[in-house]
Coordinates of C-alpha atoms in Angstrom, one line a residue:
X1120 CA -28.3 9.9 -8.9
X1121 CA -27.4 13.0 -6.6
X1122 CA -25.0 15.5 -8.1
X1123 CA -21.3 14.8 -6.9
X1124 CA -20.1 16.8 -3.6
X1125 CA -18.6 20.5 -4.7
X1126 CA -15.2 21.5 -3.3
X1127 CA -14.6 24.9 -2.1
X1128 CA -11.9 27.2 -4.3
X1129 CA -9.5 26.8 -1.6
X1130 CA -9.9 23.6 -0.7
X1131 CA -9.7 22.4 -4.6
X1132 CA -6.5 24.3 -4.3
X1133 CA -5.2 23.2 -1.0
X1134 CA -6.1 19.4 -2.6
X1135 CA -3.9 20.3 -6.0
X1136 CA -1.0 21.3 -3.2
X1137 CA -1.1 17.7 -1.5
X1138 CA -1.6 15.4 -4.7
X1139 CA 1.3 16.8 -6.1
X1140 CA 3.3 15.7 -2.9
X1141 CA 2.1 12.1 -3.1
X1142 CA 4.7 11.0 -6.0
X1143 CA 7.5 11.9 -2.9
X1144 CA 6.2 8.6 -1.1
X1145 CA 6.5 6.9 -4.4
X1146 CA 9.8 7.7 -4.2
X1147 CA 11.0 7.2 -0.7
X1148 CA 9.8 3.8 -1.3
X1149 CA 11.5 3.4 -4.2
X1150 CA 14.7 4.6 -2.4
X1151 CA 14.5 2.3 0.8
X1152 CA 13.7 -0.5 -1.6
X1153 CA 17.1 -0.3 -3.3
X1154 CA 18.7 0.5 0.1
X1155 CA 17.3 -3.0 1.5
X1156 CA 18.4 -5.0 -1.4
X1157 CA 21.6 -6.1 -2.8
X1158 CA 24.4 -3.4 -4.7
X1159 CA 24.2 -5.9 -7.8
X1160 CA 20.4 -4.8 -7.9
X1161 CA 20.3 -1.7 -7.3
X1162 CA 19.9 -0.2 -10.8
X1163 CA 17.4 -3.0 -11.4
X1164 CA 15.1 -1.9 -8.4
X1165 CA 15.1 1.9 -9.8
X1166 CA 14.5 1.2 -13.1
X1167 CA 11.6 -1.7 -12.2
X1168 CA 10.3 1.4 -9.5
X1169 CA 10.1 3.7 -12.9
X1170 CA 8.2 0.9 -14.8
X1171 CA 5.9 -0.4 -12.2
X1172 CA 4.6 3.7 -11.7
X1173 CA 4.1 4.3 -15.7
X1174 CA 2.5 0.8 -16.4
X1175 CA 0.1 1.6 -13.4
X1176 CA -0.5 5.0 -14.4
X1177 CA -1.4 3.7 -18.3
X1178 CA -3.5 1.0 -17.4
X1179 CA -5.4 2.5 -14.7
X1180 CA -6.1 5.2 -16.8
X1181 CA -6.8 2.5 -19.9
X1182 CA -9.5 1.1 -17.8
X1183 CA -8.7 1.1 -14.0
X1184 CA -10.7 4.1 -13.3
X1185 CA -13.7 3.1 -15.5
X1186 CA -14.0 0.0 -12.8
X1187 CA -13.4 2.2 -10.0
X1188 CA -15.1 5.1 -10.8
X1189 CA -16.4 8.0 -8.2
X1190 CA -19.7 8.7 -5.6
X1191 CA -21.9 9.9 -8.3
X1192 CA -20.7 8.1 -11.7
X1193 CA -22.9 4.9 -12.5
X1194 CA -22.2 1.4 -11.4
X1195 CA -23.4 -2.4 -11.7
X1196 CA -25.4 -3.2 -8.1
X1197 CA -27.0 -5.9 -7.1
X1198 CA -30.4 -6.4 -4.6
X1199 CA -30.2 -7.8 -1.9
X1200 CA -32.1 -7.8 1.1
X1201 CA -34.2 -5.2 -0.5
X1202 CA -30.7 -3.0 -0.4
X1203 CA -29.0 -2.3 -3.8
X1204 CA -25.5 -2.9 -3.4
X1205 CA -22.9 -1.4 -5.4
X1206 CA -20.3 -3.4 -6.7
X1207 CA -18.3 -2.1 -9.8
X1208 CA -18.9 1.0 -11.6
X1209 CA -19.4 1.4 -15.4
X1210 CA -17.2 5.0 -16.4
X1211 CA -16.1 4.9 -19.9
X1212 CA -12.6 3.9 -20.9
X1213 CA -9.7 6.5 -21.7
X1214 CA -11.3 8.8 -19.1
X1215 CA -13.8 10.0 -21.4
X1216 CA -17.1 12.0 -20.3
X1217 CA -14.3 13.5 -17.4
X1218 CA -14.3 17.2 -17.5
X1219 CA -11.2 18.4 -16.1
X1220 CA -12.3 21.6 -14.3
X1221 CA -10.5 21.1 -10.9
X1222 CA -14.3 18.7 -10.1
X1223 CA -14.0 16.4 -7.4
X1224 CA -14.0 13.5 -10.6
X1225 CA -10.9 15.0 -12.4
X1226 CA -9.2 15.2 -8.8
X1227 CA -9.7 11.8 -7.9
X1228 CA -8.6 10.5 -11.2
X1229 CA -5.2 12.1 -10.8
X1230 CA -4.8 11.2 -7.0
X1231 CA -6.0 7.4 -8.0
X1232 CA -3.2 7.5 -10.8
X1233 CA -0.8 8.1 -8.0
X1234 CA -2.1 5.6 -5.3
X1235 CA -2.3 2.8 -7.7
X1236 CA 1.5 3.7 -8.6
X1237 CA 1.8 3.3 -5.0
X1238 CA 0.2 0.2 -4.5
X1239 CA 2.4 -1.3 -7.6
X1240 CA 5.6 -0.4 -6.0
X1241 CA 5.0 -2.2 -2.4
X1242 CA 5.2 -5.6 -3.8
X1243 CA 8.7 -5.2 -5.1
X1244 CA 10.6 -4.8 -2.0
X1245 CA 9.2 -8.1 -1.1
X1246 CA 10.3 -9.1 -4.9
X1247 CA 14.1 -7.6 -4.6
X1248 CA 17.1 -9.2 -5.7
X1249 CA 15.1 -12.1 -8.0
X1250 CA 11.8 -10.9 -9.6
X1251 CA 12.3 -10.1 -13.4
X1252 CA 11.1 -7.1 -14.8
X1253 CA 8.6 -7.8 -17.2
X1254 CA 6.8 -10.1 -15.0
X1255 CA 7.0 -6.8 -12.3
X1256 CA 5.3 -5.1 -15.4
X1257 CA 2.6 -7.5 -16.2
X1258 CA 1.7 -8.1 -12.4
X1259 CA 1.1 -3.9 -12.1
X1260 CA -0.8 -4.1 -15.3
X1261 CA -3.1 -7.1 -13.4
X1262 CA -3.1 -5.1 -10.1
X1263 CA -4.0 -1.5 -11.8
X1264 CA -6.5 -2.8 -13.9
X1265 CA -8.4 -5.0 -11.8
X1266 CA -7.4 -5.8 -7.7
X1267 CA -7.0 -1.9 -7.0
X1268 CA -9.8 -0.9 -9.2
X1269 CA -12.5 -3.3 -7.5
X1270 CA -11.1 -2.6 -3.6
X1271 CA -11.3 1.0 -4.5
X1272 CA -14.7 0.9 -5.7
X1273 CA -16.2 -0.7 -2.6
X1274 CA -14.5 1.7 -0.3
X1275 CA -13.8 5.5 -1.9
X1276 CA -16.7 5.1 -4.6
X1277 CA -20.0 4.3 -3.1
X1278 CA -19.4 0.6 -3.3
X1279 CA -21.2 -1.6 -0.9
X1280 CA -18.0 -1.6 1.6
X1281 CA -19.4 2.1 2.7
X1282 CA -23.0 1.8 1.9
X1283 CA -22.8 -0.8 5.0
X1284 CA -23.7 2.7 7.1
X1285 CA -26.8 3.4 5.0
X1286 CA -27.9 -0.3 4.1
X1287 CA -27.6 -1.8 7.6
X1288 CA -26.5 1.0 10.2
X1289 CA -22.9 -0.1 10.9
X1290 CA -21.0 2.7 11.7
X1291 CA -20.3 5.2 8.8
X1292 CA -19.3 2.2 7.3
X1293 CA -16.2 1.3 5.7
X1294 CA -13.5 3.9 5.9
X1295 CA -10.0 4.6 5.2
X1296 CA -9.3 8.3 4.6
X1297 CA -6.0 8.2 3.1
X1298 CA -5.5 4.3 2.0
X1299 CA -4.1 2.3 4.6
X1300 CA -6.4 -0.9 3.2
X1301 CA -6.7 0.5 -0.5
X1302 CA -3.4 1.4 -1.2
X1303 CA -1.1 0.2 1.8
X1304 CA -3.1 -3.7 2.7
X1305 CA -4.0 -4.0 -1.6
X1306 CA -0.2 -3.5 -2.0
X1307 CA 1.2 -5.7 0.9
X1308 CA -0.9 -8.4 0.1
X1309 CA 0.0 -8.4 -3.0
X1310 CA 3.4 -8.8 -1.9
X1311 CA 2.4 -11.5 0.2
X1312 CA 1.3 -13.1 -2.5
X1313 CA 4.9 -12.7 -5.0
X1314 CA 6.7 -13.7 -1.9
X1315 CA 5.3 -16.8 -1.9
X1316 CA 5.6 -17.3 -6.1
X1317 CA 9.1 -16.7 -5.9
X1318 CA 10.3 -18.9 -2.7
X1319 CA 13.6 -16.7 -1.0
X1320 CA 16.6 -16.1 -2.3
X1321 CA 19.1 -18.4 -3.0
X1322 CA 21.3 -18.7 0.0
X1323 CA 18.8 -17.2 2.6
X1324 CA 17.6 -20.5 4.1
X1325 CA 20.5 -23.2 4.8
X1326 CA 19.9 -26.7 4.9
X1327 CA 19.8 -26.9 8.8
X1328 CA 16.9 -25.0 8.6
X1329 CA 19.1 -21.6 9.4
X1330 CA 18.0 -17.8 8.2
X1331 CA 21.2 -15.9 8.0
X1332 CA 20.8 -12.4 8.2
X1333 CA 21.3 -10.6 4.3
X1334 CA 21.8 -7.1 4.9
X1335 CA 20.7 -3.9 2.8
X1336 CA 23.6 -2.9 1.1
X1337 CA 23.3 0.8 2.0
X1338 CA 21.2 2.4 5.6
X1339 CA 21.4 5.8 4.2
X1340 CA 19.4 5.3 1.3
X1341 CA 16.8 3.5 3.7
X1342 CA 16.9 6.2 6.2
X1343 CA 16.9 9.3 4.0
X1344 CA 13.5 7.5 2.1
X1345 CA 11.9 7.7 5.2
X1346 CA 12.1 11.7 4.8
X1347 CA 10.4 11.8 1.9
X1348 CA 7.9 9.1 2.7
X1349 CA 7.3 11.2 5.4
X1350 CA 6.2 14.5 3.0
X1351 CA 4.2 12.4 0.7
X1352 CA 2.5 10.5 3.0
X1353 CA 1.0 13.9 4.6
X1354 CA -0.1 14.7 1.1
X1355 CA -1.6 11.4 0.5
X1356 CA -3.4 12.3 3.9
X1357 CA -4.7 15.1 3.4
X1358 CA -5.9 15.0 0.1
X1359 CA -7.5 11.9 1.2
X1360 CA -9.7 13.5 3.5
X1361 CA -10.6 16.1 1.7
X1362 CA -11.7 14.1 -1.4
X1363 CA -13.3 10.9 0.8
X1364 CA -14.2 12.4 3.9
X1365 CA -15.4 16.0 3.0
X1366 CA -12.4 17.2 5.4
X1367 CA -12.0 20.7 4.8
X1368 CA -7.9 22.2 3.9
X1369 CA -8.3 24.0 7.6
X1370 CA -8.0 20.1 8.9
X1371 CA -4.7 19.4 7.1
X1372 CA -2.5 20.7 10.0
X1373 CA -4.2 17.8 12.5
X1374 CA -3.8 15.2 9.9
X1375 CA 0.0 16.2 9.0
X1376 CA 0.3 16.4 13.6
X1377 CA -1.2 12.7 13.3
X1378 CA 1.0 11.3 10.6
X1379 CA 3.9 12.7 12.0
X1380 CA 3.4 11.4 15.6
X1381 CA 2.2 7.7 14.4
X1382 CA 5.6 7.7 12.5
X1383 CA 7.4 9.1 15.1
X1384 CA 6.6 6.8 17.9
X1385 CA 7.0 4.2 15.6
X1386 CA 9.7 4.5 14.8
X1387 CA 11.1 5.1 18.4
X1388 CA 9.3 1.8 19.7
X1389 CA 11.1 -0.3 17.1
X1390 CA 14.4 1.2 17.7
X1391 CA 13.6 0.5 21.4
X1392 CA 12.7 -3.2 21.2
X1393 CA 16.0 -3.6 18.8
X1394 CA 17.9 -2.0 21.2
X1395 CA 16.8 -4.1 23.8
X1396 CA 16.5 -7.3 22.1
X1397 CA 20.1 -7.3 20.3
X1398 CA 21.9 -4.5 22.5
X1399 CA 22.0 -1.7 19.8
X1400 CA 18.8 0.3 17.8
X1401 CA 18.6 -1.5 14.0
X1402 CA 18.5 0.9 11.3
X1403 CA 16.5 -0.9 8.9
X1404 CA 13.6 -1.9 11.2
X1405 CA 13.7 1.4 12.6
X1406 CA 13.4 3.1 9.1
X1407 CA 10.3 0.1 8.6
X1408 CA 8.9 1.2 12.0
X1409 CA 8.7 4.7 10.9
X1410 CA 7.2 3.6 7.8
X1411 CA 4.3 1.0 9.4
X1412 CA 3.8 4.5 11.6
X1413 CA 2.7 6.3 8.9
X1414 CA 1.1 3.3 7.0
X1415 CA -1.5 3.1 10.3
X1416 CA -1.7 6.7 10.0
X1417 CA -3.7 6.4 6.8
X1418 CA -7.0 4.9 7.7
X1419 CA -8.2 7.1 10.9
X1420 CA -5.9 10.4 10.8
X1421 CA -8.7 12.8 10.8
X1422 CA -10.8 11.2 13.1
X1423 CA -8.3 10.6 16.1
X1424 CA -6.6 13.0 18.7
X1425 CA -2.5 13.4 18.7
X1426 CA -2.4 11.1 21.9
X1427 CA -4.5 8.8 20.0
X1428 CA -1.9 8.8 17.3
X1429 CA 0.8 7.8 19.5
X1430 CA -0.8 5.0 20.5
X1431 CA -1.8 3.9 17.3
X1432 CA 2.1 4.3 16.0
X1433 CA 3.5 2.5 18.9
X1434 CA 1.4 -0.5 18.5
X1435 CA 2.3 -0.8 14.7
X1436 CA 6.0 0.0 15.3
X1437 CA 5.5 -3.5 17.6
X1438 CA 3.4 -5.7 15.5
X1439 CA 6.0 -4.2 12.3
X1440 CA 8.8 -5.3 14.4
X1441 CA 7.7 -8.5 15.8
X1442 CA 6.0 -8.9 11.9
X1443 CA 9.2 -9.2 10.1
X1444 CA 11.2 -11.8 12.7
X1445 CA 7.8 -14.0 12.9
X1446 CA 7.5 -14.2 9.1
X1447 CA 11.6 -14.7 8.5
X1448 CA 12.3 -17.3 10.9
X1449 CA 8.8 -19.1 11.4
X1450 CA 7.0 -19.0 8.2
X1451 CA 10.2 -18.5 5.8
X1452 CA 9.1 -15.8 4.0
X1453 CA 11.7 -14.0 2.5
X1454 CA 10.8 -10.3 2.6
X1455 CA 13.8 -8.3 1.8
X1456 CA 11.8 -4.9 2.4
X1457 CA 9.6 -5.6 5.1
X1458 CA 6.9 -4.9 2.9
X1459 CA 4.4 -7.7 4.1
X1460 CA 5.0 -6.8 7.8
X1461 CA 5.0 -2.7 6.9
X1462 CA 2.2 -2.7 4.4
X1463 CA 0.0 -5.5 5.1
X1464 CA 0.3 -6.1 9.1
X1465 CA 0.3 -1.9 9.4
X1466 CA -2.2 -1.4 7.1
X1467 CA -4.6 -4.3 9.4
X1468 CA -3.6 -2.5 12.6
X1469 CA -4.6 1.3 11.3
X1470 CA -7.8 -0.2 9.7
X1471 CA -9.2 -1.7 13.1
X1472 CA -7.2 1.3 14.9
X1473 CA -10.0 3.7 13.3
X1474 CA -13.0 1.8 14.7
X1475 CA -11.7 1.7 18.5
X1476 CA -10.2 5.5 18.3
X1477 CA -11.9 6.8 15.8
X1478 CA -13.9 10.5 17.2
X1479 CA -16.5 11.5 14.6
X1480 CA -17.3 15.1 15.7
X1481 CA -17.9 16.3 12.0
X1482 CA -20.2 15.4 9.0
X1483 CA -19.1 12.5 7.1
X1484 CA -19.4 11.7 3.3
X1485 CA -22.0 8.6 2.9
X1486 CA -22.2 6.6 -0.3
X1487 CA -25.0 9.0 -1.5
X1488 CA -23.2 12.1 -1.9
X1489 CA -24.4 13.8 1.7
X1490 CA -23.2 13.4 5.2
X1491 CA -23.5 11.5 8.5
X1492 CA -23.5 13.8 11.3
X1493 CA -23.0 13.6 14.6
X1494 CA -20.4 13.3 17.3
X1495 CA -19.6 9.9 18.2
X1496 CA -16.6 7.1 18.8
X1497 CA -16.1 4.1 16.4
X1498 CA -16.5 1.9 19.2
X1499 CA -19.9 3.3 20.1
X1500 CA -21.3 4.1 16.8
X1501 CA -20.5 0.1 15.4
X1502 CA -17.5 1.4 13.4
X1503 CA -15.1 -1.3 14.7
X1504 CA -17.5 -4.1 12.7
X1505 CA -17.4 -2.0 9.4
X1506 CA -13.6 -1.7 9.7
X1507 CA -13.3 -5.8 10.2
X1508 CA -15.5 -6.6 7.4
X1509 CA -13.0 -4.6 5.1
X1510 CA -10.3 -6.3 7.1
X1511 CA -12.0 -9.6 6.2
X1512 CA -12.7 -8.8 2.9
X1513 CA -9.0 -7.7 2.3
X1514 CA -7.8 -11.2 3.6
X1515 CA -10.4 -13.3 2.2
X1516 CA -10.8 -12.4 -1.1
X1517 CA -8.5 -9.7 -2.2
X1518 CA -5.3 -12.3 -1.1
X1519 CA -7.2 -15.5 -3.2
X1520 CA -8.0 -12.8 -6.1
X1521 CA -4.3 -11.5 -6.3
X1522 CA -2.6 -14.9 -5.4
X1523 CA -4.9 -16.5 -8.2
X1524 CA -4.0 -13.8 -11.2
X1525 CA -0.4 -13.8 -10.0
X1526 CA 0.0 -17.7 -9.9
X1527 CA -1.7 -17.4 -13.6
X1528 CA 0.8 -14.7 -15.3
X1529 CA 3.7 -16.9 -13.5
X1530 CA 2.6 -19.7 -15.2
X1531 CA 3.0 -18.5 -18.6
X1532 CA 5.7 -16.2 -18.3
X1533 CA 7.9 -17.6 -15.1
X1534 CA 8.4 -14.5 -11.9
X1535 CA 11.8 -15.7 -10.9
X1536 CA 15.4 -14.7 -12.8
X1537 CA 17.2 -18.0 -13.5
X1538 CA 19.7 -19.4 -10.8
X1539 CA 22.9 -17.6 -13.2
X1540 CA 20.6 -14.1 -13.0
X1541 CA 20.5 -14.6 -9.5
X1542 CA 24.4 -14.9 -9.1
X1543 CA 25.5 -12.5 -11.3
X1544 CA 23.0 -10.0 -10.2
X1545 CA 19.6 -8.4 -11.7
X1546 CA 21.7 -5.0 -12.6
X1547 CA 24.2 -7.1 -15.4
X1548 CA 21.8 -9.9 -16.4
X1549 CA 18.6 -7.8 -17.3
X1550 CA 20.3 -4.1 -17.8
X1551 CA 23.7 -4.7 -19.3
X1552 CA 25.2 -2.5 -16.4
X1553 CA 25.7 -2.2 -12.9
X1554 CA 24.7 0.4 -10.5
X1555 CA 28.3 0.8 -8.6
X1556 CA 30.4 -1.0 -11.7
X1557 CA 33.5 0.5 -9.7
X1558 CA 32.7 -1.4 -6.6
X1559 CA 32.8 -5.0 -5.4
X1560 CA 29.2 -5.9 -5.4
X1561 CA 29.2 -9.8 -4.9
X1562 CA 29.2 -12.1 -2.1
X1563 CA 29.6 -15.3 -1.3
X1564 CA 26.0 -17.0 -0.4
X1565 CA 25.7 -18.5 -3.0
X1566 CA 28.9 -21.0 -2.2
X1567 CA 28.1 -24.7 -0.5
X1568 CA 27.4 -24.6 3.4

């Protein structure tokens, strides 16, 4: 096995800087979560956001990272074709055998602690208002230690996802420089997936087949965790790149310009079709707009021009927009954060977005530790099939695997708050106290139609 790729001083450095920004996303998440939900469970959604980052941290250091492992560290393959393919590596437990130097292993294992905290947290705004909290526990647990791990592997570790470059000459195979089908698709399928274990809240869907809107209970929490989405999405970014991609810190400025821009226009084409379609801008698509922006950002940031990243945003801002309505009203999928359409649908878009756009001027990292030079575009160089086989592979068997385990926990230890949780709100019936306890925080949906 080749010895791992070396980081520069500075850019081991500059990649320190960014990984440290990433727990900001975790947080604006966190924050429009709780904006999108209902007051009565707004102390619920913090605390469950607090819980759902430390059990993810614990089990994927436990044994998430032994499954995921990095480029160099040893794996279980199989031959096929003549071609080993890598599918799961074999890293001790505990993190043992790491040395924490400032290596490009020790790196990763503290930027994966992060994204996998990230991943856990995109379910629950799909889950607001009715899942309980120690079945959001015990579905991270499920998610860090196994779903995340595996998807992981086959993309950022020399699984067979990016050896499809060296085995069979598609592309540079499978990529996704800072997540947008490991951390952002992984996490909005997952949602996907509670969504449809819990049903909708009570009072969403009447019995003449109507969706009445239920509205966040407060836009500025929404709005103000697009700003700090918006920080640690550029660190998730850029460290990214310069851990998956072999991006150097010099490149961080483009991918912060791309992120930015894809958010930006995003965000402006969803307040646009709001504004057209209902007469004034909505806050809360706009704030998911911005969001799907920089979800799309994710996969081809640092292979893509700043025009290029306006176009990318603008067409997830659309399919986020049209996303949420489509799901609401013709599937009935109650999604109380948007997650599915932000996470999942954006995720899709930036995945597929990096093999039509996608300008590979500089060396990039193969599977076996070196680089695959030379300049092309994704659509030229076969990237587009690499990036929908990771599309396909994320639909058709991460959504069975995580459906499947989630379906099993729920059997033995129900998802959904009884009908009196429901009522009297997740804050009072699993925390003993409410988040605003001097303020009215009850409705009346759950009264007959």
């Amino acid at each position: 096995m080749p010895a791992s790729p070396t980081l520069t001083e500075i850019n081991t450095v500059a990649c320190l800087a960014f990984i440290f920004l990433v727990p900001l996303a975790a947080a604006g998440l966190a924050i429009m979560n709780v904006g999108l939900g209902r007051s009565r469970s707004a102390g619920h959604m913090m605390m469950a956001s607090l819980c759902a980052l430390a059990v993810a941290g614990l089990a994927y250091f436990v044994c998430g990272f032994a499954w995921q492992g990095t480029i160099d560290g040893p794996g279980h393959g199989l031959l096929l074709s003549a071609k080993n393919w890598n599918w799961i590596a074999a890293e001790p437990f505990f993190f043992r055998k790491l040395s924490f130097d400032g290596s490009v292993s020790s790196l990763t294992a503290l930027f994966q602690m992060f994204c996998v905290g990230l991943a856990a947290l995109i379910p629950m705004g799909s889950g607001a208002d009715r899942w309980r909290l120690r079945a959001i526990c015990f579905s991270t647990a499920v998610l860090a230690v196994l779903i995340y791990p595996l998807f992981a592997h086959w993309v950022w570790a020399g699984g067979w996802l990016a050896q499809l470059g060296v085995n069979y000459g598609i592309g540079r195979g499978f990529l996704d420089v800072g997540g947008a089908g490991t951390i952002q698709v992984v996490g909005g399928l997952t949602a996907l997936a509670v969504t449809w274990i819990l049903g909708p809240r009570r009072g969403k869907y009447s019995a003449d087949g109507m969706a009445p809107a239920i509205p966040g209970h407060n836009s500025v929490f929404v709005l103000f965790g697009c700003l700090l989405a918006l920080i640690g999405w550029i660190g998730l970014n850029s460290a990214g790149a310069i851990l998956f991609t072999g991006s150097n810190a010099s490149g961080a400025a483009l991918i912060a310009i791309n992120s930015f821009l894809a958010a930006s226009s995003s965000a402006i084409t969803a307040a646009f079709i709001t504004k057209v379609r209902f007469g004034k801008p909505d806050a809360s698509l706009t704030a998911n707009g911005w969001v799907g922006g920089l979800v799309a950002s994710s996969a081809s940031c640092a292979f893509v021009s700043p025009a290029e990243a306006v176009v990318i945003g603008s067409i997830a801002g659309t399919a986020v927009t049209f996303s949420i309505e489509w799901l609401e009203l013709r599937m009935e999928v109650d999604d109380p954060g948007g997650s599915i359409s932000v996470h999942a649908v954006g995720g899709i878009w930036g995945l597929l977005a990096l093999g039509v756009f996608g300008q590979f001027q500089r060396p990039v990292l193969n599977v076996l530790g070196g680089s695959l030079a030379g300049p092309m575009n994704g659509i030229a160089s076969g990237q587009w099939l690499a990036q929908l086989i990771g599309v396909a592979t994320l639909v058709g068997f991460v959504l069975p695997l995580t459906y499947g385990a989630n379906l099993l926990i729920n059997r033995f230890y129900p998802y959904r708050v009884s009908v009196e949780g429901e009522r009297q709100g997740l804050d009072l019936h699993e925390l003993g106290a409410g988040a605003y306890p001097e303020f009215v925080t009850h409705g009346d949906e759950f009264l007959p139609r």
